[in-house]
Amino acid sequence: MSTQQEKTNAPPPSRLSLRRHWGGDQPISFLMQQGVANPDCISLAAGLVDQGSLPAREVQAALQEMLADDHVAKRALQYGTTHGNAELRGQLLGHLAGLEHVGVDQLGVDVNQVILTTGSQQLLSIVGEILLDPEDIVLVAAPTYFVYLGTLNGLGARIIPVATDEDGMRMDALEAKLEEIEAAGDLYRVKLIYLVSYYENPSGVSLSAQRRAESVAIAQRWSKSQRIYILEDAAYRELRYDGPELPSIWSFDADRQTVILAKTFSKTFAPGLRIGFGVVPAELERPICDRKGNEDFGSANFNQHLLSQVFRMGLYDSHVAGLREMYSAKRDAMLHAAETYFGDIPGVSWVHPHGGLYVWMTLPESCDTSLDGQLFREAVQTHGVMYVPGEFSFAGERAERPNHHMRLSYGVQDAAGIDLGMQRLAAAVKSVLAEA
Amino acid sequence: MSTQQEKTNAPPPSRLSLRRHWGGDQPISFLMQQGVANPDCISLAAGLVDQGSLPAREVQAALQEMLADDHVAKRALQYGTTHGNAELRGQLLGHLAGLEHVGVDQLGVDVNQVILTTGSQQLLSIVGEILLDPEDIVLVAAPTYFVYLGTLNGLGARIIPVATDEDGMRMDALEAKLEEIEAAGDLYRVKLIYLVSYYENPSGVSLSAQRRAESVAIAQRWSKSQRIYILEDAAYRELRYDGPELPSIWSFDADRQTVILAKTFSKTFAPGLRIGFGVVPAELERPICDRKGNEDFGSANFNQHLLSQVFRMGLYDSHVAGLREMYSAKRDAMLHAAETYFGDIPGVSWVHPHGGLYVWMTLPESCDTSLDGQLFREAVQTHGVMYVPGEFSFAGERAERPNHHMRLSYGVQDAAGIDLGMQRLAAAVKSVLAEA
């Protein structure tokens, strides 16, 4: 029988899902391979947090307390619920109220609207799952968080970039896009506006307070036949070094029916615990939990107990205060190095972020920063420094994306590494510009 | 403007994704609510593991070691990779080799084919994601693991049940179904055969060795235009109390191109850590990791370091040995109670499992065990005992599913709870049968 022969020789090809094809090879994989293949490279690319700052002592103290009681230890080692540990969710409401400077009873949500996830990434992914059919529309800033672009591509979503400036997404540009979409008869397809609200990854800018209010009003006004949600990714909120203390977009959503708030402890505590959470409109609680149930029926209960213990012992706020000081100094080191090494290169500019982990640098348009370009190759192979090509952070066809930006992170390097990395990078840029 | 008024009154409805509608309300949610609403109920329903058996001491010892070195502690608290901790994945290959009684070099897979997930549930879910488009076909045992039926429904898959007996899925029935599907012109839609290979949830039966070999041959023979994969869910493998030590289905897949092996530490160590893993055909490594990257870019690194430390200190095997002894006694207690309380009810039978956590009981067909039926209501509300209705474990339209089975678990109850629960359940059954 011929099929028997096929079996022992080459099996027939796999026929994978459409989603697999939409969501295939992510640029992040290639970047990570480059990092592994060039271990002496100074990475200004990695979005990791500062290794030395990780809360080993705090975790040790909290675990010691938590595991001292056999009963508590065993509860932490048992299955949890899909929503996540109720005590921690209550603490997170308190934490959110503190950030918003209101009482918990003024938040206008109950504890069941707080859902714990595996990093905020899982919340972002699940929001896409429950809202988006292929060809449904998501509006994003240009540039925006590139990992989420990959997730949305994997769902077959249509991603529409909206112009930005130093105050984040431009609201006039957002309205203009919605008008265009409506004129094309596609308004019923618009489901989501994705906004990284604080010290955006990659651009470092924050949406101004006025635009926060406007974005909610726009989402509501354009919710004509169906709800348009805002997904507010506030990952970097607590990493504020200076500049104004901005209220969340979520705080402008009086009815709590428009904004989905995504938060994570990966930047402010420990990414290795993979704890993120969403504060979600009541109507989405069930769909999000059902989907999460199908994906993994709950993130690690042990880690949630641990973080709850960290809050109970008051170890969180002091840790974040220390992070602010440390990252603020590293931010300054990078800006200083930018001035020192790039200040004399014509046509180069960069954003001064008030928080977060990134400096967004713009080169002359003639200087191609893309993964396939000369600069990336020379930076990595000749000069020993790596950055994230700006092209990844733009939606749309690769050939049409701006490709003269770089995302530089001061997350993992110390001050000396930042200085040396920036020096090397400037040398690479000068060398490429000299040849052009 | 009328839309402004809409905003402050009722917002327009959400238009959720098709997947949301396919994957909506899961029966497990209702069961869990019942459990919460009836706290005095003895649950023979919960698939949780024995609380007292959870490895609090082992975890404490491993963490003490792991956190003693600040450098190691911080590595564990940093981001990991999407694949998961490489050291643990290497240890898991060694563990698998031990179960298979071969050397690691005879496994025919490399460490990159081992992928860590949030419980095995996430692996099962991701396999569905990368393989299945809506209407693609998955063949499952009747009955099978009901949580995965929910996941597959959420993908819009067509789930085809295959008859079973005391040796698991019948291979003649599987071939007959494939013939039917081919005759209908749908063979190109068949992507997956899902098999819980050891002490199946819910039926307690294991696929016989001969059928394991046959299932691989059938999948390969029917892979005519595209690969048909077998997803082997070996969650309960190590919880063997007596009976033959069966090789995995995976072991019969000489080329390692047909069987995806899913394993978890939720049953044999601690569900609160949410660590599962897959050993996957080389061709699927990249699609699975890309998808996982989009979902959460990696499960909790901290937990993987912890489990690796548990293996390094040799704490795992002795823990599992203790579990076997404990669950074996509870299995005996449940079988004894079944004999005592159900032995005199005509038309009642049950499976004697050689491992795992479940006893599958069949009642006379006149006795409706479904969630909406009299028995479930009376058992919970009058007699104070809960079971999982058998109907959940069958694919297909609810009205057409067998509804005279119950899944009974001896996971969480102690011997006294098992005895009392079974006594109560028998009283409920007798009362319903008496009225019929």
PDB file of N, CA, C and O in Angstrom, chain A residues 338-339 341-351 360-369 375 403-406 426 429-430 433:
ATOM      1  N   ALA A 338      23.703  60.066  24.861  1.00  0.00           N
ATOM      2  CA  ALA A 338      23.134  60.451  23.565  1.00  0.00           C
ATOM      3  C   ALA A 338      23.678  61.824  23.172  1.00  0.00           C
ATOM      4  O   ALA A 338      24.130  62.044  22.030  1.00  0.00           O
ATOM      5  N   GLU A 339      23.659  62.736  24.119  1.00  0.00           N
ATOM      6  CA  GLU A 339      24.163  64.086  23.879  1.00  0.00           C
ATOM      7  C   GLU A 339      25.648  64.046  23.518  1.00  0.00           C
ATOM      8  O   GLU A 339      26.097  64.681  22.552  1.00  0.00           O
ATOM      9  N   TYR A 341      27.575  61.478  22.375  1.00  0.00           N
ATOM     10  CA  TYR A 341      28.044  60.755  21.191  1.00  0.00           C
ATOM     11  C   TYR A 341      27.240  61.048  19.926  1.00  0.00           C
ATOM     12  O   TYR A 341      27.730  60.864  18.817  1.00  0.00           O
ATOM     13  N   PHE A 342      25.962  61.440  20.099  1.00  0.00           N
ATOM     14  CA  PHE A 342      25.131  61.688  18.917  1.00  0.00           C
ATOM     15  C   PHE A 342      24.895  63.183  18.674  1.00  0.00           C
ATOM     16  O   PHE A 342      24.327  63.552  17.653  1.00  0.00           O
ATOM     17  N   GLY A 343      25.295  64.008  19.674  1.00  0.00           N
ATOM     18  CA  GLY A 343      24.948  65.428  19.613  1.00  0.00           C
ATOM     19  C   GLY A 343      25.480  66.120  18.368  1.00  0.00           C
ATOM     20  O   GLY A 343      24.881  67.088  17.885  1.00  0.00           O
ATOM     21  N   ASP A 344      26.591  65.598  17.824  1.00  0.00           N
ATOM     22  CA  ASP A 344      27.187  66.262  16.669  1.00  0.00           C
ATOM     23  C   ASP A 344      26.812  65.604  15.340  1.00  0.00           C
ATOM     24  O   ASP A 344      27.389  65.923  14.301  1.00  0.00           O
ATOM     25  N   ILE A 345      25.851  64.653  15.377  1.00  0.00           N
ATOM     26  CA  ILE A 345      25.448  64.030  14.108  1.00  0.00           C
ATOM     27  C   ILE A 345      24.207  64.759  13.597  1.00  0.00           C
ATOM     28  O   ILE A 345      23.156  64.722  14.241  1.00  0.00           O
ATOM     29  N   PRO A 346      24.286  65.392  12.449  1.00  0.00           N
ATOM     30  CA  PRO A 346      23.133  66.152  11.960  1.00  0.00           C
ATOM     31  C   PRO A 346      21.940  65.225  11.686  1.00  0.00           C
ATOM     32  O   PRO A 346      22.132  64.098  11.226  1.00  0.00           O
ATOM     33  N   GLY A 347      20.756  65.729  12.008  1.00  0.00           N
ATOM     34  CA  GLY A 347      19.547  64.969  11.679  1.00  0.00           C
ATOM     35  C   GLY A 347      19.199  63.891  12.672  1.00  0.00           C
ATOM     36  O   GLY A 347      18.288  63.108  12.432  1.00  0.00           O
ATOM     37  N   VAL A 348      19.916  63.811  13.786  1.00  0.00           N
ATOM     38  CA  VAL A 348      19.587  62.801  14.805  1.00  0.00           C
ATOM     39  C   VAL A 348      18.862  63.485  15.959  1.00  0.00           C
ATOM     40  O   VAL A 348      19.282  64.536  16.435  1.00  0.00           O
ATOM     41  N   SER A 349      17.765  62.894  16.403  1.00  0.00           N
ATOM     42  CA  SER A 349      17.051  63.436  17.565  1.00  0.00           C
ATOM     43  C   SER A 349      16.526  62.283  18.405  1.00  0.00           C
ATOM     44  O   SER A 349      16.494  61.139  17.957  1.00  0.00           O
ATOM     45  N   TRP A 350      16.161  62.583  19.641  1.00  0.00           N
ATOM     46  CA  TRP A 350      15.645  61.526  20.515  1.00  0.00           C
ATOM     47  C   TRP A 350      14.686  62.124  21.535  1.00  0.00           C
ATOM     48  O   TRP A 350      14.714  63.318  21.827  1.00  0.00           O
ATOM     49  N   VAL A 351      13.832  61.253  22.033  1.00  0.00           N
ATOM     50  CA  VAL A 351      12.812  61.654  23.000  1.00  0.00           C
ATOM     51  C   VAL A 351      13.411  61.593  24.403  1.00  0.00           C
ATOM     52  O   VAL A 351      14.157  60.671  24.730  1.00  0.00           O
ATOM     53  N   TRP A 360      13.720  56.646  22.376  1.00  0.00           N
ATOM     54  CA  TRP A 360      13.393  56.454  20.950  1.00  0.00           C
ATOM     55  C   TRP A 360      14.217  57.446  20.160  1.00  0.00           C
ATOM     56  O   TRP A 360      14.145  58.648  20.385  1.00  0.00           O
ATOM     57  N   MET A 361      15.047  56.925  19.275  1.00  0.00           N
ATOM     58  CA  MET A 361      15.961  57.787  18.540  1.00  0.00           C
ATOM     59  C   MET A 361      15.626  57.785  17.056  1.00  0.00           C
ATOM     60  O   MET A 361      15.347  56.734  16.478  1.00  0.00           O
ATOM     61  N   THR A 362      15.650  58.959  16.476  1.00  0.00           N
ATOM     62  CA  THR A 362      15.343  59.120  15.060  1.00  0.00           C
ATOM     63  C   THR A 362      16.617  59.521  14.334  1.00  0.00           C
ATOM     64  O   THR A 362      17.306  60.460  14.746  1.00  0.00           O
ATOM     65  N   LEU A 363      16.939  58.781  13.267  1.00  0.00           N
ATOM     66  CA  LEU A 363      18.135  59.077  12.467  1.00  0.00           C
ATOM     67  C   LEU A 363      17.712  59.777  11.173  1.00  0.00           C
ATOM     68  O   LEU A 363      16.514  59.830  10.861  1.00  0.00           O
ATOM     69  N   PRO A 364      18.646  60.301  10.426  1.00  0.00           N
ATOM     70  CA  PRO A 364      18.280  60.841   9.111  1.00  0.00           C
ATOM     71  C   PRO A 364      17.606  59.738   8.280  1.00  0.00           C
ATOM     72  O   PRO A 364      17.970  58.560   8.414  1.00  0.00           O
ATOM     73  N   GLU A 365      16.647  60.109   7.455  1.00  0.00           N
ATOM     74  CA  GLU A 365      15.890  59.083   6.716  1.00  0.00           C
ATOM     75  C   GLU A 365      16.783  58.213   5.856  1.00  0.00           C
ATOM     76  O   GLU A 365      16.449  57.081   5.530  1.00  0.00           O
ATOM     77  N   SER A 366      17.929  58.739   5.490  1.00  0.00           N
ATOM     78  CA  SER A 366      18.839  57.957   4.643  1.00  0.00           C
ATOM     79  C   SER A 366      19.496  56.815   5.418  1.00  0.00           C
ATOM     80  O   SER A 366      20.103  55.936   4.823  1.00  0.00           O
ATOM     81  N   CYS A 367      19.373  56.840   6.734  1.00  0.00           N
ATOM     82  CA  CYS A 367      20.052  55.814   7.528  1.00  0.00           C
ATOM     83  C   CYS A 367      19.073  54.709   7.910  1.00  0.00           C
ATOM     84  O   CYS A 367      18.278  54.847   8.827  1.00  0.00           O
ATOM     85  N   ASP A 368      19.136  53.614   7.179  1.00  0.00           N
ATOM     86  CA  ASP A 368      18.200  52.502   7.320  1.00  0.00           C
ATOM     87  C   ASP A 368      18.530  51.683   8.578  1.00  0.00           C
ATOM     88  O   ASP A 368      19.588  51.070   8.660  1.00  0.00           O
ATOM     89  N   THR A 369      17.611  51.686   9.550  1.00  0.00           N
ATOM     90  CA  THR A 369      17.865  50.963  10.804  1.00  0.00           C
ATOM     91  C   THR A 369      17.302  49.552  10.793  1.00  0.00           C
ATOM     92  O   THR A 369      17.345  48.854  11.814  1.00  0.00           O
ATOM     93  N   LEU A 375      23.193  49.162   8.888  1.00  0.00           N
ATOM     94  CA  LEU A 375      23.471  49.639  10.237  1.00  0.00           C
ATOM     95  C   LEU A 375      23.325  48.531  11.272  1.00  0.00           C
ATOM     96  O   LEU A 375      24.192  48.353  12.133  1.00  0.00           O
ATOM     97  N   ASN A 403      11.694  53.417   8.628  1.00  0.00           N
ATOM     98  CA  ASN A 403      12.795  52.546   9.052  1.00  0.00           C
ATOM     99  C   ASN A 403      14.062  53.339   9.373  1.00  0.00           C
ATOM    100  O   ASN A 403      15.164  52.938   9.011  1.00  0.00           O
ATOM    101  N   HIS A 404      13.855  54.459  10.053  1.00  0.00           N
ATOM    102  CA  HIS A 404      15.035  55.228  10.467  1.00  0.00           C
ATOM    103  C   HIS A 404      14.970  55.570  11.957  1.00  0.00           C
ATOM    104  O   HIS A 404      15.481  56.578  12.402  1.00  0.00           O
ATOM    105  N   HIS A 405      14.292  54.680  12.699  1.00  0.00           N
ATOM    106  CA  HIS A 405      14.222  54.851  14.158  1.00  0.00           C
ATOM    107  C   HIS A 405      14.894  53.667  14.853  1.00  0.00           C
ATOM    108  O   HIS A 405      15.007  52.587  14.286  1.00  0.00           O
ATOM    109  N   MET A 406      15.257  53.908  16.103  1.00  0.00           N
ATOM    110  CA  MET A 406      15.786  52.811  16.935  1.00  0.00           C
ATOM    111  C   MET A 406      15.150  52.908  18.323  1.00  0.00           C
ATOM    112  O   MET A 406      15.008  54.004  18.870  1.00  0.00           O
ATOM    113  N   ALA A 426      26.920  55.086  18.210  1.00  0.00           N
ATOM    114  CA  ALA A 426      27.189  56.329  17.476  1.00  0.00           C
ATOM    115  C   ALA A 426      28.279  56.092  16.430  1.00  0.00           C
ATOM    116  O   ALA A 426      28.190  56.598  15.294  1.00  0.00           O
ATOM    117  N   VAL A 429      26.649  54.371  13.512  1.00  0.00           N
ATOM    118  CA  VAL A 429      25.826  55.306  12.741  1.00  0.00           C
ATOM    119  C   VAL A 429      26.720  56.212  11.893  1.00  0.00           C
ATOM    120  O   VAL A 429      26.474  56.414  10.695  1.00  0.00           O
ATOM    121  N   LYS A 430      27.772  56.742  12.500  1.00  0.00           N
ATOM    122  CA  LYS A 430      28.672  57.628  11.758  1.00  0.00           C
ATOM    123  C   LYS A 430      29.324  56.904  10.585  1.00  0.00           C
ATOM    124  O   LYS A 430      29.478  57.446   9.499  1.00  0.00           O
ATOM    125  N   LEU A 433      26.661  56.509   7.879  1.00  0.00           N
ATOM    126  CA  LEU A 433      26.360  57.797   7.245  1.00  0.00           C
ATOM    127  C   LEU A 433      27.519  58.265   6.357  1.00  0.00           C
ATOM    128  O   LEU A 433      27.300  58.864   5.297  1.00  0.00           O
TER     129      LEU A 433
END
